[in-house]
XYZ file of C-alpha atoms in Angstrom:
343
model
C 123.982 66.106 67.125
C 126.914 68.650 66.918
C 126.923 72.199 68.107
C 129.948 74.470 67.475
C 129.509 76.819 69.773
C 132.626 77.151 72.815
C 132.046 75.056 76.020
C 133.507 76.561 78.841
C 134.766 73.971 81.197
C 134.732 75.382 85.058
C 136.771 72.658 87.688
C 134.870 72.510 91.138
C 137.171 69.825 92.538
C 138.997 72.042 94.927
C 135.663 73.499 95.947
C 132.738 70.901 95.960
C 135.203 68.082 96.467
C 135.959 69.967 99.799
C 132.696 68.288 100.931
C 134.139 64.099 99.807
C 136.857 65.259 102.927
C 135.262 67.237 105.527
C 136.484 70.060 103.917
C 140.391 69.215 104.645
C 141.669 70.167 101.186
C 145.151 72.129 102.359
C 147.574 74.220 101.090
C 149.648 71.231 99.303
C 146.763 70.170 97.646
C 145.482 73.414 95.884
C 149.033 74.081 95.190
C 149.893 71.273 93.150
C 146.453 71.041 91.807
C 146.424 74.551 90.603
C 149.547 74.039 88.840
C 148.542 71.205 86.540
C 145.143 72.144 85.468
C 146.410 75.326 84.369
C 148.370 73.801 81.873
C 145.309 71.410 80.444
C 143.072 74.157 78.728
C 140.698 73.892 81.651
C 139.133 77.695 81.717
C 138.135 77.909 85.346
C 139.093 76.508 88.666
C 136.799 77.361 91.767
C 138.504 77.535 95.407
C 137.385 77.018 98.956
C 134.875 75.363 101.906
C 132.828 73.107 100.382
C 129.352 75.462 101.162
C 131.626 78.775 99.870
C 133.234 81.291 101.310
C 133.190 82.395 104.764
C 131.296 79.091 105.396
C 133.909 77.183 107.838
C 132.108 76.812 111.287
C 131.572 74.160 113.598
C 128.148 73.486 112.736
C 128.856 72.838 108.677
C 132.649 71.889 109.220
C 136.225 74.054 109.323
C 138.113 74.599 106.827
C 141.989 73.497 107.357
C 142.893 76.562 104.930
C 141.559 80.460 105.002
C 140.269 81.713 102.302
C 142.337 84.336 101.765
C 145.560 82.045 101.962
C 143.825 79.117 99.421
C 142.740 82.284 97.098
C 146.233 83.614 97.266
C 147.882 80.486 96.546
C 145.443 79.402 93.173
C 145.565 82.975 92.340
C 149.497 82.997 91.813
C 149.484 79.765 90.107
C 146.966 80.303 87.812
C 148.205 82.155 84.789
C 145.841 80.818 82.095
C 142.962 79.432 83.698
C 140.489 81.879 85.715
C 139.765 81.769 89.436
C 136.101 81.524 90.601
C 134.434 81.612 94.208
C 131.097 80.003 95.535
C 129.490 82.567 97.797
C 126.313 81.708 99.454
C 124.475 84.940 101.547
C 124.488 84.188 105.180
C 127.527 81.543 104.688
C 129.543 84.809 103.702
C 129.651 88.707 103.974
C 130.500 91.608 102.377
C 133.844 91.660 103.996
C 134.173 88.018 102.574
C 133.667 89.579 99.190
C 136.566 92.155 99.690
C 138.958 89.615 100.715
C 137.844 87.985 97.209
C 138.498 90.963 95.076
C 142.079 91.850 97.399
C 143.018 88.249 96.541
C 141.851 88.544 92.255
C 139.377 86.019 92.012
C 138.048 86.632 87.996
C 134.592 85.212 89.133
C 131.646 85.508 91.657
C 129.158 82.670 91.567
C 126.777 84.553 93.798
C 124.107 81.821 94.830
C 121.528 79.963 97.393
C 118.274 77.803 97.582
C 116.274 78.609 95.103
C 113.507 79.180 96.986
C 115.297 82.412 98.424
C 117.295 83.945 95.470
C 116.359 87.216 96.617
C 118.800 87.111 99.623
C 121.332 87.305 97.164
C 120.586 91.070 95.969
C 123.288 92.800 98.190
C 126.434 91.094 97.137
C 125.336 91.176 93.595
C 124.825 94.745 94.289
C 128.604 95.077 95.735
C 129.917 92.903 92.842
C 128.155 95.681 90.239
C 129.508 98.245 92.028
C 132.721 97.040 92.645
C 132.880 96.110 88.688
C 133.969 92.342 88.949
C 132.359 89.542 86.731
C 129.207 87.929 88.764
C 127.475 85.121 87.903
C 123.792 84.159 89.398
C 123.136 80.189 90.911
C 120.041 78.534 91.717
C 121.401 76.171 94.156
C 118.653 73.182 94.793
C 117.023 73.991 91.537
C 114.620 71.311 92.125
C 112.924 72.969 94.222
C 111.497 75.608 91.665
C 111.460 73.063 89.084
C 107.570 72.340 88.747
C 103.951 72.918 86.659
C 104.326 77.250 86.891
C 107.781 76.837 85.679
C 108.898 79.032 89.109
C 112.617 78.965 88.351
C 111.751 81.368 85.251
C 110.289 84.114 87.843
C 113.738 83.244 89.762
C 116.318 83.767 86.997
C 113.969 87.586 85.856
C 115.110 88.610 89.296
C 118.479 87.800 88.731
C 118.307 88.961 85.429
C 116.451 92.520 86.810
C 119.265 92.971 88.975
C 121.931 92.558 85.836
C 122.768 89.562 86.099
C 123.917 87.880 82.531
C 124.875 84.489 82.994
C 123.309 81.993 85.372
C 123.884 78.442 86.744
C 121.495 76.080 87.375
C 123.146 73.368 90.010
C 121.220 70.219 90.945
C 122.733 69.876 94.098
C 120.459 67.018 95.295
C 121.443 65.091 91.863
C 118.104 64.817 90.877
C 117.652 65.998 87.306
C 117.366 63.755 84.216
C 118.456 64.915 81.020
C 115.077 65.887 79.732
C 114.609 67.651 83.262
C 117.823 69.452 81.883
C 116.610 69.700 78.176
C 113.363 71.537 79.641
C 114.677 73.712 81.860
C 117.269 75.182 79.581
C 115.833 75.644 76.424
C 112.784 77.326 78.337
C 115.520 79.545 79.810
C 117.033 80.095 76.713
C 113.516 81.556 74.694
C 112.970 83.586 77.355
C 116.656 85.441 78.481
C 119.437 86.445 76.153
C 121.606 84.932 79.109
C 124.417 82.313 79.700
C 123.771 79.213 80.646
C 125.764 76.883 83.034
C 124.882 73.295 84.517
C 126.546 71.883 87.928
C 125.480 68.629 88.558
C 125.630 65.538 91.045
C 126.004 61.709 90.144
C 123.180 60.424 92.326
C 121.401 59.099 89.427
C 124.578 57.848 87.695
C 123.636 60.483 84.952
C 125.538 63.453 85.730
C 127.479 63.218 82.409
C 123.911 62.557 80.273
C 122.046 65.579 82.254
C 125.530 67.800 81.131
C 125.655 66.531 77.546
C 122.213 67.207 77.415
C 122.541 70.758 78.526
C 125.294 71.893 76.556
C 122.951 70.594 73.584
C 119.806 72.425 74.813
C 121.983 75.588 74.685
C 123.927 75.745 77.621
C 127.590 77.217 77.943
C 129.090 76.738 80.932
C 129.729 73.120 82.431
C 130.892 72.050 86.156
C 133.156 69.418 86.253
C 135.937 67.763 88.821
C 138.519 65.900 88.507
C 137.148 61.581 88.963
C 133.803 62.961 89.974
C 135.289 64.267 93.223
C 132.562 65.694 95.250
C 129.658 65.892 97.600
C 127.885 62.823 97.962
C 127.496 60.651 94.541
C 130.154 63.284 93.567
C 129.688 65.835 90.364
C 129.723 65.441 86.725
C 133.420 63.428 86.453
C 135.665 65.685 84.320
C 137.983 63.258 82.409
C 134.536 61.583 81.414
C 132.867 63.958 80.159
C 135.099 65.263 78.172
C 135.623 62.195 76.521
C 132.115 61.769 76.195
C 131.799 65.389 74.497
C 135.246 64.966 72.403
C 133.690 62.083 70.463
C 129.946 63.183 70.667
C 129.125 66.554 70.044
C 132.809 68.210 68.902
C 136.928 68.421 69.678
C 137.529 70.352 72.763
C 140.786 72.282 72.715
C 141.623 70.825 76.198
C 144.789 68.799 76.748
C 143.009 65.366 77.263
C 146.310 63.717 78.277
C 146.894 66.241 80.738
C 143.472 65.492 82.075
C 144.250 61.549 82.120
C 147.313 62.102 84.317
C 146.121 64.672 86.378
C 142.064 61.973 87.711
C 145.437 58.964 87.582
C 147.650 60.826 90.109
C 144.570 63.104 92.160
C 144.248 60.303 94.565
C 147.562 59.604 95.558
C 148.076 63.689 95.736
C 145.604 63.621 98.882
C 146.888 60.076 100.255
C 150.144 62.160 100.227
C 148.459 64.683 102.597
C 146.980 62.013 104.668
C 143.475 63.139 103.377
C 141.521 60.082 103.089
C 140.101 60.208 99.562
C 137.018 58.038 98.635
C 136.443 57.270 94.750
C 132.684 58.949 94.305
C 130.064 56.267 93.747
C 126.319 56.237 94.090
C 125.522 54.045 96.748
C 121.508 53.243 97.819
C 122.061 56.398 100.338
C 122.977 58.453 97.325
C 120.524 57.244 95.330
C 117.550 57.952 98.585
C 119.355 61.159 99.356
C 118.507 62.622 95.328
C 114.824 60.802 95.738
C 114.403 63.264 98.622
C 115.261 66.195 96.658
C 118.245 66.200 99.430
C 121.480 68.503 99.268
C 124.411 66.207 98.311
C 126.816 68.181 101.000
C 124.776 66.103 103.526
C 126.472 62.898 103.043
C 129.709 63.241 105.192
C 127.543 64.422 107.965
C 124.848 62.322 107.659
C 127.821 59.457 107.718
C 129.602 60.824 110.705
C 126.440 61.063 112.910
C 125.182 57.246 111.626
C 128.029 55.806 112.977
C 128.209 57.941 116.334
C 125.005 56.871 117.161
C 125.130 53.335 115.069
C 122.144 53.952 112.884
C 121.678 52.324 109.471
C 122.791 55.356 106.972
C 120.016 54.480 104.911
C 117.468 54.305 107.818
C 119.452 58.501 108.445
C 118.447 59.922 105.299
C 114.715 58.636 105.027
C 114.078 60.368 108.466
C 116.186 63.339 107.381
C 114.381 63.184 104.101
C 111.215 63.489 105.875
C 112.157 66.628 107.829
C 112.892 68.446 103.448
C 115.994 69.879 104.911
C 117.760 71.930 102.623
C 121.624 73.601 102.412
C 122.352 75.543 105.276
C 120.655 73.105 107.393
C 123.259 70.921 108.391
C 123.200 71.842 111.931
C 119.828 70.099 112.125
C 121.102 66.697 111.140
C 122.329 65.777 114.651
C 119.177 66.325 116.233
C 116.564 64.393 113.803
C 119.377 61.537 114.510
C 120.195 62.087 117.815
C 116.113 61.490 118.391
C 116.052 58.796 116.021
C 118.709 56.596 118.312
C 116.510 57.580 121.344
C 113.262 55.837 119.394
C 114.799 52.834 118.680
């Protein structure tokens, strides 16, 4: 069951965990943070708002930290590991993507739903001709996932357009590994392409669904620190790489490192008065990923359940009834808001 070929390991705690705390991550945080995962092996770190840069609003949630100061900060801390950014077309601009480049992010995960991949052809355009590394992500992948194998005809656009390494993220946490072992090996025969996986822990199989992956012939891995993360959380780090250190082969990451950095990541944010929850998959996680839901919904979808004392289970079968995907947040209060006024 062994492959040989390099896993690279790429840490979306100070990104994706962004959504676990209403996107209150501060400058203390990525600071310290930045400082010991660069000395664990760990090849990539990804910065900012939970739904990417440029994305703090009212509507989704504001950051406590600019971009350009939390890019700045990783950016002179990390010396071994690379620096990535999220960047989701109509979240950010163009002028978010210079501030990216001034501050040296290494990588550009340029991505959004599925469904409308083609709204990401400018900044890949800008990245190409600005000559930085860009990577290509089918956010929601779910949604393509079906009989015509649609996310194929997805990743030949990106691939058209240049791109040469592509992640597939199951943001709703709805994948199981042979969803994984299908979709990646069918990827594989078709593209000379890299591969990456970025999963959620609806299911309770976000490690399985990245094992699985890496052994269908994917490279590239999303992890954070305990799991920390939107919703059910992601793939947990320290976890995994257990998991993959004893079943598939020795990783040249410092595993102690890892150990004391998911012991001491809590008390880091109780330090900052951020008020860190331990990811779990409750029954709303587990609804939310039946619905094909984005996993970013949860804090909202918690926040407006209690304003208007609603059952948060009750919440996400009416919002799963609307199909709302990313980018949609805004529409959460109202399909509650209505909901109290029913009952």
């Amino acid at each position: 069951m062994t492959k040989s070929k390099k896993v690279i390991i790429s840490d979306v705690t100070l990104r994706d965990g962004n959504h676990a705390v209403n996107h209150s991550i501060n400058s203390n945080v990525i600071r310290k943070y930045c400082k010991l995962i660069d000395k664990t092996g760990v090849n990539i770190v990804e910065v900012g708002h939970g739904n990417g840069l440029g994305a703090s609003s009212l509507s989704i949630g504001r950051s406590v930290i600019s971009d350009r100061k939390s890019l700045k900060i990783a950016r002179s801390l990390l010396k071994k590991t690379k620096l990535s950014i999220h960047s989701i077309p109509g979240f950010s601009k163009i002028d978010d993507l210079k501030i990216a480049i001034d501050c040296g992010v290494d990588i550009f995960r340029i991505g959004t739903n599925s469904t409308e991949i083609d709204t990401t052809f400018s900044q890949i355009e800008f990245c190409k001709q600005n000559k930085v590394e860009y990577w290509g992500v089918l956010m929601m992948a779910h949604l393509v996932y079906d009989k015509e194998k649609t996310y194929l005809n997805k990743i030949k656009f990106l691939y058209d357009l240049g791109v040469r390494t592509v992640i597939i993220m199951d943001s709703a946490g709805i994948f199981l590994p042979d969803d994984l072992i299908d979709i990646i090996k069918n990827i594989k025969k078709k593209f000379k392409i890299k591969v990456g996986f970025h999963g959620h822990n609806n299911f309770g199989t976000a490690v399985w669904n990245s094992i699985a992956a890496y052994l269908s012939g994917a490279e590239i891995i999303d992890v954070s620190i305990k799991g920390f993360g939107a919703g059910a959380g992601n793939t947990q780090m320290d976890t995994f790489l257990t998991v993959f250190n004893r079943y598939v082969f020795k990783s040249k990451i410092n595993m102690q490192k890892i150990y004391e950095l998911a012991k001491n990541f809590p008390m880091l944010l109780k330090k900052e008065k951020i008020n860190y929850q331990n990811p779990f998959s409750e029954p709303k996680n587990i609804m939310s990923a039946n619905y094909g839901l984005f996993s970013g919904f949860a804090s909202k979808v918690d926040y407006y359940s209690k304003k208007f004392k609603l059952d948060d289970i009750e919440s996400f079968k009416a919002i799963g009834k609307k199909r709302l995907v990313a980018g949609q947040e805004d529409l959460i209060f109202n399909i509650l808001y209505n909901l109290q006024k029913k009952r």
